[in-house]
Each structure stands twice: as C-alpha cells, then as structure tokens.
PDB file of C-alpha atoms in Angstrom:
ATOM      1  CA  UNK V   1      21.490   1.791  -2.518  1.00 34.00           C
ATOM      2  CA  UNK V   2      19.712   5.068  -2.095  1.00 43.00           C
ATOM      3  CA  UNK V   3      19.788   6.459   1.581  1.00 43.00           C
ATOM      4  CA  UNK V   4      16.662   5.922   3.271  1.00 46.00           C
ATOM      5  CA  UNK V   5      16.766   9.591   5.233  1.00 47.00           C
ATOM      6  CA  UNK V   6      16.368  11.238   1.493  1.00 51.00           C
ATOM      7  CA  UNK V   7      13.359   8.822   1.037  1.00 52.00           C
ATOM      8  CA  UNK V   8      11.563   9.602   4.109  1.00 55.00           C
ATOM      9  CA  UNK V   9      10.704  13.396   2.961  1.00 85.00           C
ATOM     10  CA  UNK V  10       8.483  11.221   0.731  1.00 95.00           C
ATOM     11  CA  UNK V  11       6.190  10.646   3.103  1.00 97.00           C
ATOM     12  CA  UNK V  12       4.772  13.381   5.556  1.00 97.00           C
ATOM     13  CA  UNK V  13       2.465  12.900   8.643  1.00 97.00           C
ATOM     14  CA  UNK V  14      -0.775  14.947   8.198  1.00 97.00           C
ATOM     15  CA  UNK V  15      -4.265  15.507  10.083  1.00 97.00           C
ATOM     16  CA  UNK V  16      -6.817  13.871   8.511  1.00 95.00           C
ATOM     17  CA  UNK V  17      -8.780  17.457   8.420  1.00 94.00           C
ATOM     18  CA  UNK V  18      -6.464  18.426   5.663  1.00 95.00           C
ATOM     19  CA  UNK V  19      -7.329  15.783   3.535  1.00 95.00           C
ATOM     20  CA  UNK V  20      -9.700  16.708   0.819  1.00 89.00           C
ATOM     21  CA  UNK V  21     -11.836  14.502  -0.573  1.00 89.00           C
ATOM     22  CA  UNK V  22     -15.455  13.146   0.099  1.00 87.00           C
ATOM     23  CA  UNK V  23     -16.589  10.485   2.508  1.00 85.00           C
ATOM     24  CA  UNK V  24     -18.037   8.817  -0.912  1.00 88.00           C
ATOM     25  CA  UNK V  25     -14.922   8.231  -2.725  1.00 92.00           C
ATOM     26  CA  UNK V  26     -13.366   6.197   0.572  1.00 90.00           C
ATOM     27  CA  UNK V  27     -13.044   2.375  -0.005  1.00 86.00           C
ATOM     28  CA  UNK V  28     -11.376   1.134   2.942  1.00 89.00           C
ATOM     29  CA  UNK V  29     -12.515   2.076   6.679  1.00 89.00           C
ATOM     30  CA  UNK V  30      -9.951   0.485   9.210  1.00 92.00           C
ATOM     31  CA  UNK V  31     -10.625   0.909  12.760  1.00 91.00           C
ATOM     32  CA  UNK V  32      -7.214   2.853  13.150  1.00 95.00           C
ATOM     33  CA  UNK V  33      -4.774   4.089  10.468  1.00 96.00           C
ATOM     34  CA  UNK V  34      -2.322   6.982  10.167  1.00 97.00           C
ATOM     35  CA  UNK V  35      -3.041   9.392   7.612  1.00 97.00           C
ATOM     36  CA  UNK V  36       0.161  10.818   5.224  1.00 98.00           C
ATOM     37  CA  UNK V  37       0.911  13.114   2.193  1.00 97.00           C
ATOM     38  CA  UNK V  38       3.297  10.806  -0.328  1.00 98.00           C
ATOM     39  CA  UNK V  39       4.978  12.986  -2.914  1.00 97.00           C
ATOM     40  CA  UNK V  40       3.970  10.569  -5.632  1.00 96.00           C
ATOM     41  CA  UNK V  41       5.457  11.441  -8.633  1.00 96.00           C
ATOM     42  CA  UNK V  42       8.825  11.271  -7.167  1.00 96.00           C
ATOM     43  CA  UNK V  43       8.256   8.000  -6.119  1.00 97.00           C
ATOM     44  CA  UNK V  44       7.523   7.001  -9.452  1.00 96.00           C
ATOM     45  CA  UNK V  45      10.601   8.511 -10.649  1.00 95.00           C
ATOM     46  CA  UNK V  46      12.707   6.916  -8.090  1.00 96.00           C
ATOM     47  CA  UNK V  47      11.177   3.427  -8.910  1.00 97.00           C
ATOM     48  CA  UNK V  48      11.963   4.049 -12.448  1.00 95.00           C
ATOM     49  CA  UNK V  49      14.976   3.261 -11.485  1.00 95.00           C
ATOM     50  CA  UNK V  50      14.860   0.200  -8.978  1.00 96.00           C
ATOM     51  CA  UNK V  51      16.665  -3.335 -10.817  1.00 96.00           C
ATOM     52  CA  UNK V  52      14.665  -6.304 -11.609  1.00 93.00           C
ATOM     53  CA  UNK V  53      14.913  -9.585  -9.173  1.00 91.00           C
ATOM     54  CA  UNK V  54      17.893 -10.892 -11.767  1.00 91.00           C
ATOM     55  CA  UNK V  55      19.924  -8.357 -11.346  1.00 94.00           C
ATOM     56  CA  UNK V  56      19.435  -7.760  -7.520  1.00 92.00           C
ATOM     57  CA  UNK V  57      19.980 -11.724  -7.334  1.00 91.00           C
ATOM     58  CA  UNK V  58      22.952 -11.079  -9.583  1.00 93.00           C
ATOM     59  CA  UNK V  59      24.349  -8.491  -6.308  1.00 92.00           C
ATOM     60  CA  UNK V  60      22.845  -5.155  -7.272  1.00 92.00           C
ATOM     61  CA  UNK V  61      21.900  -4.114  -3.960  1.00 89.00           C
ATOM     62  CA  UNK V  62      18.354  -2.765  -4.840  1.00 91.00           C
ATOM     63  CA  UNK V  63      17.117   0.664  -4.217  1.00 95.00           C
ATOM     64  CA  UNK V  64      16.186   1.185  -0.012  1.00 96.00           C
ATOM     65  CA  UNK V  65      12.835   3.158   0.438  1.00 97.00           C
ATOM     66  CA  UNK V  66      11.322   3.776   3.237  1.00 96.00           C
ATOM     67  CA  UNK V  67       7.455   3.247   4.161  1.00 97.00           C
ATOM     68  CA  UNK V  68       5.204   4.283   7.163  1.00 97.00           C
ATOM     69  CA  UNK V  69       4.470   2.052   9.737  1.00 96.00           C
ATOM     70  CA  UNK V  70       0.268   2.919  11.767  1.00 96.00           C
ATOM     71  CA  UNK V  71       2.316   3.177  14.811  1.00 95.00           C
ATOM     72  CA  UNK V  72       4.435   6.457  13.216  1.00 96.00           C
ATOM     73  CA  UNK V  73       7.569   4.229  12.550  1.00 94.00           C
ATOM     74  CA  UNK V  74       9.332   4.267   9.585  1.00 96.00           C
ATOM     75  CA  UNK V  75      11.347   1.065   8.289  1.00 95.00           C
ATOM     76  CA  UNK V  76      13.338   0.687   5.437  1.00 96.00           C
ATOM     77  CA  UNK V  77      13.280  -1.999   2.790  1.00 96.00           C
ATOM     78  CA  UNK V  78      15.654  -3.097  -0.312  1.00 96.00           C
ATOM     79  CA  UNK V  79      12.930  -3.077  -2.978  1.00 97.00           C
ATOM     80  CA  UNK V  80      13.393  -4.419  -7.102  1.00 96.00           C
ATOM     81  CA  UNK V  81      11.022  -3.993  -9.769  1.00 96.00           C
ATOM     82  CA  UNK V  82       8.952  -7.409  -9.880  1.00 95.00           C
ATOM     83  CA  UNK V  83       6.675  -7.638 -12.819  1.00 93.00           C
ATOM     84  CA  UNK V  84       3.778 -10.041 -12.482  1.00 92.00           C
ATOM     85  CA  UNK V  85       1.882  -9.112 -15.656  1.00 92.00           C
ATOM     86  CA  UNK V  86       2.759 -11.435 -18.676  1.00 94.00           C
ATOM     87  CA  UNK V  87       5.561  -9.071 -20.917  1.00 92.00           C
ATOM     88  CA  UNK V  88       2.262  -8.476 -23.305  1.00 95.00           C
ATOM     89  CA  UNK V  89       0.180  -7.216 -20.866  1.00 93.00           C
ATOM     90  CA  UNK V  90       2.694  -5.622 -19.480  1.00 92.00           C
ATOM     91  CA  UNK V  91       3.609  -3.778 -22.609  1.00 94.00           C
ATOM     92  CA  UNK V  92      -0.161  -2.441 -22.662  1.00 95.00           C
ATOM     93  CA  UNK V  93      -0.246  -1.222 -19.649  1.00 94.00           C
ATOM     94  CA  UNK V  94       3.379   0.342 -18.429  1.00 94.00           C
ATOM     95  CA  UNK V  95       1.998   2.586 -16.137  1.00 94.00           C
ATOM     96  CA  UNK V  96       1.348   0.021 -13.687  1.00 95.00           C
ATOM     97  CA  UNK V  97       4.296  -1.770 -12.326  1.00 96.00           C
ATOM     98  CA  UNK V  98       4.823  -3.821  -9.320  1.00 96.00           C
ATOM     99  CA  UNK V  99       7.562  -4.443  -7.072  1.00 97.00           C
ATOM    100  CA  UNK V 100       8.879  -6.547  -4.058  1.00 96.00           C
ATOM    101  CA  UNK V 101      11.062  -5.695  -1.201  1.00 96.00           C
ATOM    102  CA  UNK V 102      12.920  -7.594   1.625  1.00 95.00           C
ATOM    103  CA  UNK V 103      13.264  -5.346   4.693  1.00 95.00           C
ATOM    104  CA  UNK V 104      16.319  -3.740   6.321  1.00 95.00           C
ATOM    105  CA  UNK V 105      15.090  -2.536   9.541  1.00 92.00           C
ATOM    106  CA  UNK V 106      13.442  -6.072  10.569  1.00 89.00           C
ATOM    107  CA  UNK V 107      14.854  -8.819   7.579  1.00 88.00           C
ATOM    108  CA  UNK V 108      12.440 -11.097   7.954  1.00 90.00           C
ATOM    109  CA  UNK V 109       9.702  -8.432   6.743  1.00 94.00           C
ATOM    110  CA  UNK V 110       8.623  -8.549   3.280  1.00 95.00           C
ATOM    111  CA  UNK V 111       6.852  -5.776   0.774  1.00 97.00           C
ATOM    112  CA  UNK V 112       5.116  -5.778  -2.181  1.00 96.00           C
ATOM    113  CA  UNK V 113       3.463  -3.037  -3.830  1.00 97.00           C
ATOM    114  CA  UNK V 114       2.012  -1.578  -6.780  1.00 96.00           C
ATOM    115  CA  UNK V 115       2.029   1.967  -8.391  1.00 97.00           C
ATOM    116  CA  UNK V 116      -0.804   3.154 -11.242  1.00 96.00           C
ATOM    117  CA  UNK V 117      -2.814   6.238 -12.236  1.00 96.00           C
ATOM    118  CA  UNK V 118      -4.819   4.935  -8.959  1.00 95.00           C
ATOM    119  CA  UNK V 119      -1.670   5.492  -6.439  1.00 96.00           C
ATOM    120  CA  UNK V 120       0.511   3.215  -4.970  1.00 97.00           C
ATOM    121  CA  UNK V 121      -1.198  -0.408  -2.620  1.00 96.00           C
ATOM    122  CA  UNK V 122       1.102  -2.174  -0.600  1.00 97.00           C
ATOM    123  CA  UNK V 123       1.003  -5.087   1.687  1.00 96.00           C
ATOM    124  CA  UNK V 124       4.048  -5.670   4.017  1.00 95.00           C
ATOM    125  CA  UNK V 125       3.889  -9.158   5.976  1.00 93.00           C
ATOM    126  CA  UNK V 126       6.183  -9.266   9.131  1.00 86.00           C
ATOM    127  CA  UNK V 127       6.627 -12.511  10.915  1.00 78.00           C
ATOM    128  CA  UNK V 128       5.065 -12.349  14.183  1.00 78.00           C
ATOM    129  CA  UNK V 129       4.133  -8.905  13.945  1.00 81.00           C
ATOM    130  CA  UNK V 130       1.255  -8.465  11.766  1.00 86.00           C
ATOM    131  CA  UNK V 131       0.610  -7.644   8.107  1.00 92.00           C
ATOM    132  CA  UNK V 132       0.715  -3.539   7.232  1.00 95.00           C
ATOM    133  CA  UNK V 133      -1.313  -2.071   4.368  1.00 96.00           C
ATOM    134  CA  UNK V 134      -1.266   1.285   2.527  1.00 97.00           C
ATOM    135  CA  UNK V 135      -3.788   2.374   0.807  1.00 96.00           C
ATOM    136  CA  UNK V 136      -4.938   5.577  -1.116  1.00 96.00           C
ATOM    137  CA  UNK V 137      -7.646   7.727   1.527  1.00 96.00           C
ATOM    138  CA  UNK V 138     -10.045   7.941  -0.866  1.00 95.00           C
ATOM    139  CA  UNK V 139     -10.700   7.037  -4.794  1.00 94.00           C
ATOM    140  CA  UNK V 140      -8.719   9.272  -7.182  1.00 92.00           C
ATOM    141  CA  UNK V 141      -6.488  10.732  -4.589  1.00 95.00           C
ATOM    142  CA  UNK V 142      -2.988   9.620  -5.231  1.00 95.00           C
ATOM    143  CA  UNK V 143      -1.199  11.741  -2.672  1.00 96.00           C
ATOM    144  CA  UNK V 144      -3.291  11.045   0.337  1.00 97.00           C
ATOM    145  CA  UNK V 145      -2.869   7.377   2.175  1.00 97.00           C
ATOM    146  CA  UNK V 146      -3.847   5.840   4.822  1.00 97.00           C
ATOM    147  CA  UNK V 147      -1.497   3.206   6.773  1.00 97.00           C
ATOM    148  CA  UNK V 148      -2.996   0.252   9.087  1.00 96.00           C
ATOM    149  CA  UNK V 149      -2.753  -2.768  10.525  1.00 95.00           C
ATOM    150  CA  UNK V 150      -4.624  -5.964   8.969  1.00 92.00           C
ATOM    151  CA  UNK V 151      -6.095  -6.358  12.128  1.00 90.00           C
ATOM    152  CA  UNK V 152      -7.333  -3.160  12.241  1.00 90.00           C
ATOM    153  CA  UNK V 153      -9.239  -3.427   9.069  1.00 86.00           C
ATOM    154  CA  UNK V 154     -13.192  -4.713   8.803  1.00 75.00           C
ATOM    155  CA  UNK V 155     -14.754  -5.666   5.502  1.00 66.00           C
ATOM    156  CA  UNK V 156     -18.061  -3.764   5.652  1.00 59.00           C
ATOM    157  CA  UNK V 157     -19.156  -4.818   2.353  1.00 56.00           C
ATOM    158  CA  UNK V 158     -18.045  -8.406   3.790  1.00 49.00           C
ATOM    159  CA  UNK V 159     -20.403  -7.811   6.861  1.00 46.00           C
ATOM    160  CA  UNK V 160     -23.176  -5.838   4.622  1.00 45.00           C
ATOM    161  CA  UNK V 161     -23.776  -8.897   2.236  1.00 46.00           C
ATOM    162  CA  UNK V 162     -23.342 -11.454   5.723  1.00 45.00           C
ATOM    163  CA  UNK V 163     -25.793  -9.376   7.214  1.00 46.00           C
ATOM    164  CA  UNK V 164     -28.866  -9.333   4.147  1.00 45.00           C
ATOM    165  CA  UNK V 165     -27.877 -12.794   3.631  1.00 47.00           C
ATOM    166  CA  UNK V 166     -28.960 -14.216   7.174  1.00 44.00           C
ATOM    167  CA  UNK V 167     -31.652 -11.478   6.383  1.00 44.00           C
ATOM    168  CA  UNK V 168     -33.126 -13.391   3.339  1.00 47.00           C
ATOM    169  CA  UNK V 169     -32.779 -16.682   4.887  1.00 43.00           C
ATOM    170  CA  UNK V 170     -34.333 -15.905   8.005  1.00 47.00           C
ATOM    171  CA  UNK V 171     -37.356 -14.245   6.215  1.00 47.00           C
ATOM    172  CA  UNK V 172     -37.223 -17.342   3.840  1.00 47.00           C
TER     173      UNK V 172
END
C-alpha cells in the first residue's frame, strides 16, 4: 500500500480566482463545491500501477489514494484497476481506464472513478452520508476540479428542457 500523506500533495486547495478557464467551457454548476489543483499526470502514473480486482481479491492490498471531500476533508481509499470496457474496446482506447475503491477512513464508503485525456470523474457513495462527485471545473481542463455533494448539484439542462416543455404545452 502506498501511504496516503505522499498522495495528498496530489491534490491542493485553491481559490477559484486562480482558475483559468471560461464560464463557457463549465458543465456542471453545483450549488457548493470546493475548488482544487490535482497534479494529474502523476496520478496517472501512480494508477499505472494499482492491481486488478483478482489480484487484490487474491490479498494484494491495493494502492491507498487519497481524494477531497466539499467539506475540506480528505479520506483515504484502497483502490484496483477495474476495467469495464470489453478487452477490445479496451485495447482501442487505453488511455481511459477505470477503477474502484473500498474506503479506509469510513469502510463502508465506496469509489469509482475514471481517468482520460478529459481528466479524472469520480463518484464516491457513503452509506448514510451522501454521494461525493469530482469533476473537472471546466471542459479541457484536467488539473482544475471541483468537489461536491450530490445534493448540492442541480441539473440545469434538466430544469431548462422541464421548463420549455410545460412552456410548449401550456401554449399548446
């Protein structure tokens, strides 16, 4: 297992002011998040090396990483490579690899994530505390993230086509 204090210098706390990229390229708009700098290509290097689910379920321990909670928190997980592309597929695309995680801090959290040319996405569900996301800041930007709570987040597209639909069938 790798020691989660040399994986927290992964991620660093920083004001959204220093973050640059347009208002344009943002996707997701949660009500609150926490904003951080990940130092992405040594992520991928150190997930280059996490096991598979075989050979963590044969007792390799897994590699620990650590990942931001919105509330400034930090908890560690015991994360494994854990492929869902068909091998083919797979094979086509290696640059985008997915993994799962059981948590060390609070073991009955779970993670799974995904890294690619378009950053790293990752959902951790914690039972009876809420599910976690963390998601690039803005399109193209694989070094900026920002960390929030499901409950936090609103669909505006969601609430855009809702809204035009009641539109159309009220004017209908």
């Amino acid at each position: 297992i790798q020691t989660g204090s040399a994986q927290n210098a992964l991620w660093v706390d920083i004001p959204e002011s220093d973050i640059l990229a347009s208002q344009d390229d943002r996707q997701i708009f949660p009500n609150q998040y926490r904003t951080l700098r990940l130092d992405f290509p040594q992520l991928k290097s150190i997930l280059a090396t996490a096991p598979d689910a075989a050979q963590v379920q044969a007792g390799n321990p897994g590699l620990e990483l650590s990942f931001p909670l919105p509330d400034g928190r930090m908890t560690r997980y015991k994360v494994w490579y854990n492929p869902v592309m068909v091998p083919e597929l797979a094979a086509q695309y290696p640059e985008i690899r997915s993994f799962a995680g059981i948590g060390i801090d609070l073991p009955a959290a779970l993670i799974y994530f995904d890294i690619s040319p378009k950053g790293l996405h990752a959902m951790t569900l914690r039972s009876g505390k809420g599910s976690v996301y963390i998601d690039p800041y803005a399109k193209g930007n694989t070094i900026d993230y920002i960390c929030y709570f499901k409950k936090d987040f609103v669909n505006i597209f969601f609430w855009s086509y809702q809204f035009r639909f009641t539109i159309i069938n009220l004017k209908s």
